Tab-separated table of C-alpha atoms in Angstrom:
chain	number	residue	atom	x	y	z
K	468	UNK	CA	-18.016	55.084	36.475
K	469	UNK	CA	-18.387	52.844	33.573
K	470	UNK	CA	-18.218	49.520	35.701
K	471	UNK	CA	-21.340	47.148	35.530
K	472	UNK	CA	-23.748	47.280	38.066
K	473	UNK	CA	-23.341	44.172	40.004
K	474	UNK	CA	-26.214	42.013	41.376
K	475	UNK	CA	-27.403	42.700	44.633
K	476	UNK	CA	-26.474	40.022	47.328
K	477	UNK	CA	-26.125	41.569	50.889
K	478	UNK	CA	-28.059	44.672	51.357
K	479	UNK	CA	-25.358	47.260	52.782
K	480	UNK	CA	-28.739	49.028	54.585
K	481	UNK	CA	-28.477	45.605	57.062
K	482	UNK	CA	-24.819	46.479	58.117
K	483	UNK	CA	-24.861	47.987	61.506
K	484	UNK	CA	-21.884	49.496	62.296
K	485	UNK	CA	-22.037	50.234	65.820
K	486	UNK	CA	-22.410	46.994	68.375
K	487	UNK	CA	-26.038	45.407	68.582
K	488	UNK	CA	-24.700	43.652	72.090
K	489	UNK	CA	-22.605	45.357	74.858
K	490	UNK	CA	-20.776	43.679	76.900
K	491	UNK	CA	-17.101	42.840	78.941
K	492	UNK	CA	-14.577	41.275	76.530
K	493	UNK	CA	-14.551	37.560	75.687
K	494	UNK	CA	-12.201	34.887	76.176
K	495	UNK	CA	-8.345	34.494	75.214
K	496	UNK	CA	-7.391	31.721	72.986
K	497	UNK	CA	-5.490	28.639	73.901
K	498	UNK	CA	-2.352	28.698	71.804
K	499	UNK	CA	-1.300	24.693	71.117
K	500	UNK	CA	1.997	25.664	69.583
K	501	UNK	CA	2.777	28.722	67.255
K	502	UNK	CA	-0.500	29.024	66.784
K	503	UNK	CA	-0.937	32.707	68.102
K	504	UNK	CA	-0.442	34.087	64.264
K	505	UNK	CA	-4.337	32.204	64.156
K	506	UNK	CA	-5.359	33.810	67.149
K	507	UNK	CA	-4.653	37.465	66.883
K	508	UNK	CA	-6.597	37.623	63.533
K	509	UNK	CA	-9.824	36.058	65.005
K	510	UNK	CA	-9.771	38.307	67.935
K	511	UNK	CA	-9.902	41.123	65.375
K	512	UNK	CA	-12.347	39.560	63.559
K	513	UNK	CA	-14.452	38.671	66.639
K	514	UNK	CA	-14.422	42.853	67.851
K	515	UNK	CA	-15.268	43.872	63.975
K	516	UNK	CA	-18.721	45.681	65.349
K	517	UNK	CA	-20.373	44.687	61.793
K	518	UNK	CA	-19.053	41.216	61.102
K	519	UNK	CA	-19.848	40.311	64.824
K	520	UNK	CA	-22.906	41.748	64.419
K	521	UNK	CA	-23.904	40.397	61.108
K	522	UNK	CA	-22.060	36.452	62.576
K	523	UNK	CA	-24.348	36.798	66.242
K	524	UNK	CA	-27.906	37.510	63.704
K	525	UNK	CA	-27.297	33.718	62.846
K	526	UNK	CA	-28.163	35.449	59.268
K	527	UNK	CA	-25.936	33.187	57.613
K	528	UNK	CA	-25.863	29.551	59.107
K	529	UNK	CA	-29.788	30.019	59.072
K	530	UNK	CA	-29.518	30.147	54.873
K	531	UNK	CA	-26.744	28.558	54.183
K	532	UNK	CA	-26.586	25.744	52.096
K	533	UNK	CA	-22.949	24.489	51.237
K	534	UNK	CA	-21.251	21.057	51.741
K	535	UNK	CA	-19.101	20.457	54.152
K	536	UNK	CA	-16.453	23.078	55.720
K	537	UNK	CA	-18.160	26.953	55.722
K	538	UNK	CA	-15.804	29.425	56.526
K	539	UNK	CA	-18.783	31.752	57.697
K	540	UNK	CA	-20.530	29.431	59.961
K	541	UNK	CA	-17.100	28.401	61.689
K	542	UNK	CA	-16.912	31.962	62.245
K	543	UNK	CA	-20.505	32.440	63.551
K	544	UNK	CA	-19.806	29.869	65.866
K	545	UNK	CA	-16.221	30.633	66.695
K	546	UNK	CA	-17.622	34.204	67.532
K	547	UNK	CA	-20.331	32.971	69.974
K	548	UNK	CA	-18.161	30.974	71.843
K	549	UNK	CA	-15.794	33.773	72.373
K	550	UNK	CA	-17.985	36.582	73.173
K	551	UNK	CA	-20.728	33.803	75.346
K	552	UNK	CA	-18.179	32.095	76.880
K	553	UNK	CA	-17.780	32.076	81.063
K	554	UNK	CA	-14.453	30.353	80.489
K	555	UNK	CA	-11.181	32.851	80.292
K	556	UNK	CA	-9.912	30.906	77.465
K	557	UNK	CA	-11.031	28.646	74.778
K	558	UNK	CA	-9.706	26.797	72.056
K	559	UNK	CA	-10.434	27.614	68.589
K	560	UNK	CA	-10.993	24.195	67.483
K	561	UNK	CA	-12.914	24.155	64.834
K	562	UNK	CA	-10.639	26.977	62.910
K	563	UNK	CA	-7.261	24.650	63.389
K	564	UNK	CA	-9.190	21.400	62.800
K	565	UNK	CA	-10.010	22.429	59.597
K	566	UNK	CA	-6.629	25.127	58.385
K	567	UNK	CA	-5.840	23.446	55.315
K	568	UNK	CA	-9.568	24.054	53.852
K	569	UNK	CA	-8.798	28.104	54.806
K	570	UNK	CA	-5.441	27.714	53.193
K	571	UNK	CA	-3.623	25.567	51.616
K	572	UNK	CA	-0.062	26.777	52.612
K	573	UNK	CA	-0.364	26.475	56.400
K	574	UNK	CA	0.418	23.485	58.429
K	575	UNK	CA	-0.314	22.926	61.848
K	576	UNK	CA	2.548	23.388	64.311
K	577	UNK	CA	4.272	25.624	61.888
K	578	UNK	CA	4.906	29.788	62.481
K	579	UNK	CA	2.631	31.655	59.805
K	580	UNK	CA	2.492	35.037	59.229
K	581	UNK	CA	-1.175	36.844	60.606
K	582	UNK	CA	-1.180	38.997	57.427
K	583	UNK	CA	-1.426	35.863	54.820
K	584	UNK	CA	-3.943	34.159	56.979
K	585	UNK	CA	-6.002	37.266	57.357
K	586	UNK	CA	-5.996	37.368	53.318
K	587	UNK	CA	-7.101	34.082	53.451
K	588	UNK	CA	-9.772	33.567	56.148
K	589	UNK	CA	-11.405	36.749	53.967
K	590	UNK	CA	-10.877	35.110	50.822
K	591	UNK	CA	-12.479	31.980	52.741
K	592	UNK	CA	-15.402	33.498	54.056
K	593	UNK	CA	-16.072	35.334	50.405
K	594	UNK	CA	-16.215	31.939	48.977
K	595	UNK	CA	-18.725	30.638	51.604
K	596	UNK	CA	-20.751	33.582	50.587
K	597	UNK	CA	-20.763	33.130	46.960
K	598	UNK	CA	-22.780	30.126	45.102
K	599	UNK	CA	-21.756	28.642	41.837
K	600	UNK	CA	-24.259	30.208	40.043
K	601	UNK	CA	-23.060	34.452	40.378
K	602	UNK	CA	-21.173	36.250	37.778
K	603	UNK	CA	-18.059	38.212	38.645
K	604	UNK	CA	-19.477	41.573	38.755
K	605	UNK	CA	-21.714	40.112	41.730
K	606	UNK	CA	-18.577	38.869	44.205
K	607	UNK	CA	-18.071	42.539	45.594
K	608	UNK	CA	-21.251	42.522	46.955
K	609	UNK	CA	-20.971	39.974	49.241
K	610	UNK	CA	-20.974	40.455	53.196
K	611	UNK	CA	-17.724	40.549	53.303
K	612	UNK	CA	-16.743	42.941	50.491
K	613	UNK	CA	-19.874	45.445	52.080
K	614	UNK	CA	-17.644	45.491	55.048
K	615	UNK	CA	-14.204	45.220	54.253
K	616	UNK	CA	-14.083	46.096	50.247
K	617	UNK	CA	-12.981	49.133	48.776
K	618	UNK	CA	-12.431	50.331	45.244
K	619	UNK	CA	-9.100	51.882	44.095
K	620	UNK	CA	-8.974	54.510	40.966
K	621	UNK	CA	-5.861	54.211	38.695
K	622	UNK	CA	-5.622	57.599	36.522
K	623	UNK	CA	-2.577	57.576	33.775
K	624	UNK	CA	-2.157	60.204	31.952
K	625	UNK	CA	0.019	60.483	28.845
K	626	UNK	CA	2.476	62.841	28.821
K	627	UNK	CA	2.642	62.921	24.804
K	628	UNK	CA	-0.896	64.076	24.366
K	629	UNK	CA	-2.106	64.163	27.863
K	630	UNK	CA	-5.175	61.586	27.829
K	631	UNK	CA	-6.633	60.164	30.469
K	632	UNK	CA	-7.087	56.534	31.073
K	633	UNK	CA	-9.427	55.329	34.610
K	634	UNK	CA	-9.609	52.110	35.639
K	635	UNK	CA	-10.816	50.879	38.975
K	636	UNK	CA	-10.016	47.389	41.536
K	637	UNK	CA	-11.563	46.453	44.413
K	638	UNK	CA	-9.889	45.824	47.690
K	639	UNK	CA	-10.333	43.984	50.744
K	640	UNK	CA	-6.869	45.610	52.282
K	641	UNK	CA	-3.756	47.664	51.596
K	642	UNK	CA	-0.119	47.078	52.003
K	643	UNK	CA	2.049	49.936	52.221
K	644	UNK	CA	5.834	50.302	52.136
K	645	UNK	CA	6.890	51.917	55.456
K	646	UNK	CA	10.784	52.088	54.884
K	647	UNK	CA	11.175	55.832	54.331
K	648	UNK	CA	8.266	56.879	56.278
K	649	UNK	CA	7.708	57.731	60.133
K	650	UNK	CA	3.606	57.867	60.214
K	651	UNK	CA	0.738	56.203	58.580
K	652	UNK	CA	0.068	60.112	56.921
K	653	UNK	CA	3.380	60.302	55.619
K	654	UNK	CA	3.232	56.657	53.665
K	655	UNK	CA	-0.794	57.431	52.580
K	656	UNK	CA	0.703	61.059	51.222
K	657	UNK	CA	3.027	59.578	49.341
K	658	UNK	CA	0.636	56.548	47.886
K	659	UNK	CA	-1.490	59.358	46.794
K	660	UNK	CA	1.283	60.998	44.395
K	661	UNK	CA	1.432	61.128	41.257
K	662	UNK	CA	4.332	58.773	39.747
K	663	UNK	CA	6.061	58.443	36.537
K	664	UNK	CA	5.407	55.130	35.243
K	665	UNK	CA	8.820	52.733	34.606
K	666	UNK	CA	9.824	52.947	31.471
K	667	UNK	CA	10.385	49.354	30.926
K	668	UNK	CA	6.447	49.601	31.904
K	669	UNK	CA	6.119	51.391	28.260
K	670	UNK	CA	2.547	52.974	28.524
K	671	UNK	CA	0.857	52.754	24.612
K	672	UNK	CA	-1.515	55.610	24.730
K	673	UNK	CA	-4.571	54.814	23.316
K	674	UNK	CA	-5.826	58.152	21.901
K	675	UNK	CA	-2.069	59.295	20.220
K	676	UNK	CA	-1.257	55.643	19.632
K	677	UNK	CA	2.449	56.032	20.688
K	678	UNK	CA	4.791	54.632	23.344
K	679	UNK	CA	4.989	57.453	25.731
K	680	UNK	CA	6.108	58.513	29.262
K	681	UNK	CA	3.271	58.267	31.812
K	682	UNK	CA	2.262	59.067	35.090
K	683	UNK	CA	-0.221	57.142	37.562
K	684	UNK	CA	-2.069	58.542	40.299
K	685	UNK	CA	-3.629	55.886	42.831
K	686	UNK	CA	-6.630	57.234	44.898
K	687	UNK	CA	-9.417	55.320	46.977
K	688	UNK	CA	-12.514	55.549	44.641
K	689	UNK	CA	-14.652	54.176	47.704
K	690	UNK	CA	-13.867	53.429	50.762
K	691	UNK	CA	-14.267	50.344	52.873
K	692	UNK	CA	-16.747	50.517	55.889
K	693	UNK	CA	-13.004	48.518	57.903
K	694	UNK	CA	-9.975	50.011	56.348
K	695	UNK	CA	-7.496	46.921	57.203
K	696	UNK	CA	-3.707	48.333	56.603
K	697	UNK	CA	-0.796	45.826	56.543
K	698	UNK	CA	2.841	48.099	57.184
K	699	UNK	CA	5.177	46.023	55.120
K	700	UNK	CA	7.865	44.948	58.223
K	701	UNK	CA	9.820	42.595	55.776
K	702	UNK	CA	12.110	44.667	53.400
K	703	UNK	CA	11.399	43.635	50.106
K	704	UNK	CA	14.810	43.668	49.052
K	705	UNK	CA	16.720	42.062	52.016
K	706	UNK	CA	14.359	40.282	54.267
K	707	UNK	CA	14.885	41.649	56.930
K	708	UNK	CA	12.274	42.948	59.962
K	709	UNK	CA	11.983	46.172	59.753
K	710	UNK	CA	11.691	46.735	63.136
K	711	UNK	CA	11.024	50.960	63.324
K	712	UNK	CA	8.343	52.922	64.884
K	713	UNK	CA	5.709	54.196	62.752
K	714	UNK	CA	3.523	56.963	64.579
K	715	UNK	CA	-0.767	56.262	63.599
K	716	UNK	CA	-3.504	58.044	64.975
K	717	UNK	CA	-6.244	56.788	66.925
K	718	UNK	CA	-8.577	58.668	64.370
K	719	UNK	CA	-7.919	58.626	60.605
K	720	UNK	CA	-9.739	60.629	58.420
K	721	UNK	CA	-9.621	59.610	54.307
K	722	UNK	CA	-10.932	62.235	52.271
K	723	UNK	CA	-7.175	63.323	51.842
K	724	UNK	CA	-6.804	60.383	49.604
K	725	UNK	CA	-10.091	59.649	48.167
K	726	UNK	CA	-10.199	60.283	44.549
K	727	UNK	CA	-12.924	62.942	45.367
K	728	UNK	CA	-11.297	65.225	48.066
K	729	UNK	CA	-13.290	68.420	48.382
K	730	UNK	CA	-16.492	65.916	49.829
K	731	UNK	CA	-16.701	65.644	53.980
K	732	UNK	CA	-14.268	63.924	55.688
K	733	UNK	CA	-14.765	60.079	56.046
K	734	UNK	CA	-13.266	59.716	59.545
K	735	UNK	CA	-12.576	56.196	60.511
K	736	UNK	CA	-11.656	54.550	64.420
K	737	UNK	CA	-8.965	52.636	65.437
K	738	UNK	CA	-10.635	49.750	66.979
K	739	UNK	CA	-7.479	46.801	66.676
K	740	UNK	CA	-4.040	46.189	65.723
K	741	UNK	CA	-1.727	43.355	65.770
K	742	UNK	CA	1.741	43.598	66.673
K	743	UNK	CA	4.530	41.409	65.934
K	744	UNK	CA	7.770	40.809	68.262
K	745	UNK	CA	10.660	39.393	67.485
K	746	UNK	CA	14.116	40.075	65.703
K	747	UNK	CA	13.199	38.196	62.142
K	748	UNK	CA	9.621	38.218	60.408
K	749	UNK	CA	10.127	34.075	60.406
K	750	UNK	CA	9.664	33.579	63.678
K	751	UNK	CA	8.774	35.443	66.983
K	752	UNK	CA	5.195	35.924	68.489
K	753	UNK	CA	1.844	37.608	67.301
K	754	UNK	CA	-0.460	39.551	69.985
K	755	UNK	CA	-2.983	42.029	69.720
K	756	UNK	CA	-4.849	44.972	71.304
K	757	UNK	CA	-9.043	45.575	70.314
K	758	UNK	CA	-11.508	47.492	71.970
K	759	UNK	CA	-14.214	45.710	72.959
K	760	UNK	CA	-17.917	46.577	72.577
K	761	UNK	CA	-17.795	47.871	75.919
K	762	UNK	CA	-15.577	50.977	74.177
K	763	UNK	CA	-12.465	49.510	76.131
K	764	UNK	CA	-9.049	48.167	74.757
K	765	UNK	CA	-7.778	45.295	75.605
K	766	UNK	CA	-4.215	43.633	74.954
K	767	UNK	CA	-5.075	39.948	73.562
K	768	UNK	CA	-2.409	37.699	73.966
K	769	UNK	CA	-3.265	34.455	73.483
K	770	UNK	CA	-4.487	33.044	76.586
K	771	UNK	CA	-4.795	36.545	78.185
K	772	UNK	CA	-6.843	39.611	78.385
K	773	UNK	CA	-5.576	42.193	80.113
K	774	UNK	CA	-6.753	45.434	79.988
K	775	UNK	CA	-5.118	48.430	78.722
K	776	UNK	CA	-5.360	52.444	77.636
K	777	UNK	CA	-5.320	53.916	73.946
K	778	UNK	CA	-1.280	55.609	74.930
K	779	UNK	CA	-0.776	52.246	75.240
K	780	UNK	CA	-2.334	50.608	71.858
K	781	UNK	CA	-0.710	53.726	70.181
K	782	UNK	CA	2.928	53.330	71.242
K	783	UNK	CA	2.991	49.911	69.181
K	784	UNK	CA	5.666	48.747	66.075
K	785	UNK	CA	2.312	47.702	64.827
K	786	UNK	CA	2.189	45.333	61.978
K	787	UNK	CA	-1.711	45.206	61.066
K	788	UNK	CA	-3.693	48.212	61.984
K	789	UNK	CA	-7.893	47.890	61.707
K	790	UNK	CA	-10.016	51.484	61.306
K	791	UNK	CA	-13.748	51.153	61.205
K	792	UNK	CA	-15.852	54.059	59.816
């Protein structure tokens, strides 16, 4: 599609996408004090079938050679412990001993929000899989962009002479503005659409040469092996929670927004979500529900693990919502 063919890190023929291991669901994680923001986003990490697979191989710590804090071996071992351990709860030590190397912004004792340190313990664990030595073109073939990454298509066309620009970004998870919608179809429908650009966005065509009205059409180019979808619960404009219910199925099939849609459907599972309650997006309390390799759900909430049925995980205000192909 015109983009350069990136160097080859992590063959995507080594991602298994169904569990290696199954077994009952691990422990629950101590929370030490508005910490449970940190613990709903490694339990969905730890029931990711192909990161937990990939993290249990020992394929990374046995080849990896940086300094000091890894974010991939802390997960490796964070992982283990959860999924070996006989204890019903554990404490994620290593993960808040070392929070400012994962970001910068949070401080221990302090509310966060789950979303930013999902972005971050991704962006973390990219890092730990990249050396000094790669060009750009070779970062979204890392682990973690085989599993989570995705490429969006941008496709403006000029309504003066009606050219065509493409351009294309990866992604390793979408946002989407839930104000006016009441299901996940309804808001990907209307992502899909095609939208005049702002005019104070003037669009300079390059074929016509002229300043001319526009419209854009976003479409996934590729899709992600785990779609991760963050519904936008703070109003952009006011702050506010936006505290609605917003209907999502337990299967979720893309092709309807793919940039090719007359291929087969790409039909992903609904294997977590995190849910946030409380009357402000400040403060409150995170928990989450993830199905375990056993093909159970369970709601994780902090120390406990209580299991639950998919009516249940499906009546949720969720707030993060994980589909695995």
């Amino acid at each position: 599609e015109g983009m350069a063919l990136p160097r080859r890190i992590f063959p995507p023929e080594k991602i298994s996408m169904d569990w290696q291991q199954r077994q009952r669901p691990g422990a629950g994680l101590c929370n030490l004090g508005s910490t449970c923001y940190i613990n709903v986003i490694l339990q969905c990490r730890t029931y990711t079938p192909p990161l937990a697979n990939y993290l249990l191989s020992y394929q990374h710590s046995q080849s990896c050679q940086q300094q000091g804090f890894c974010m991939m071996c802390t997960m490796e071992a964070h992982v283990r412990k959860v999924l070996c351990s006989s204890a019903s709860a554990i404490l994620p030590a290593a993960v808040l001993r070392d929070l400012k190397f994962i970001g910068e912004e949070f401080e221990y004792g302090r509310q966060e929000n789950a979303y930013e340190f999902l972005r971050c313990t991704l962006d973390a664990m990219h890092r730990a899989c990249l050396s000094c030595h790669l060009d750009v073109s070779s970062q979204e073939t890392t682990i973690v962009h085989q599993i989570f990454g995705g490429f969006m298509k941008s496709r403006v066309t000029c309504l003066s002479c009606q050219a065509v620009v493409d351009s294309y970004k990866a992604f390793l998870d979408v946002s989407l503005d839930i104000r006016a919608a009441s299901s996940l179809t309804t808001v990907l429908e209307d992502c899909v659409t095609p939208k005049q650009l702002d005019q104070k966005e003037c669009f300079r065509c390059s074929k016509c040469k002229k300043k001319a009205a526009a419209f854009e059409k976003v479409t996934v180019h590729r899709a992600p092996r785990v779609l991760t979808l963050c519904l936008e619960r703070a109003d952009q404009w006011t702050g506010t929670k936006i505290s609605k219910f917003v209907e999502y199925p337990e299967y979720l099939d893309l092709r309807p927004y793919m940039s090719d849609t007359a291929g087969e459907p790409l039909l992903c599972s609904l294997y977590a979500i995190v849910v946030h309650s409380g009357d402000t997006c400040l403060e409150g309390h995170f928990l989450c529900y993830a199905k375990a390799s056993n093909g159970l759900w369970y709601k994780m909430d902090d120390e406990s693990v209580d299991n639950c049925d998919i009516h249940t995980v499906l009546g949720q205000q969720a707030y993060l919502l994980f589909y695995a192909r």
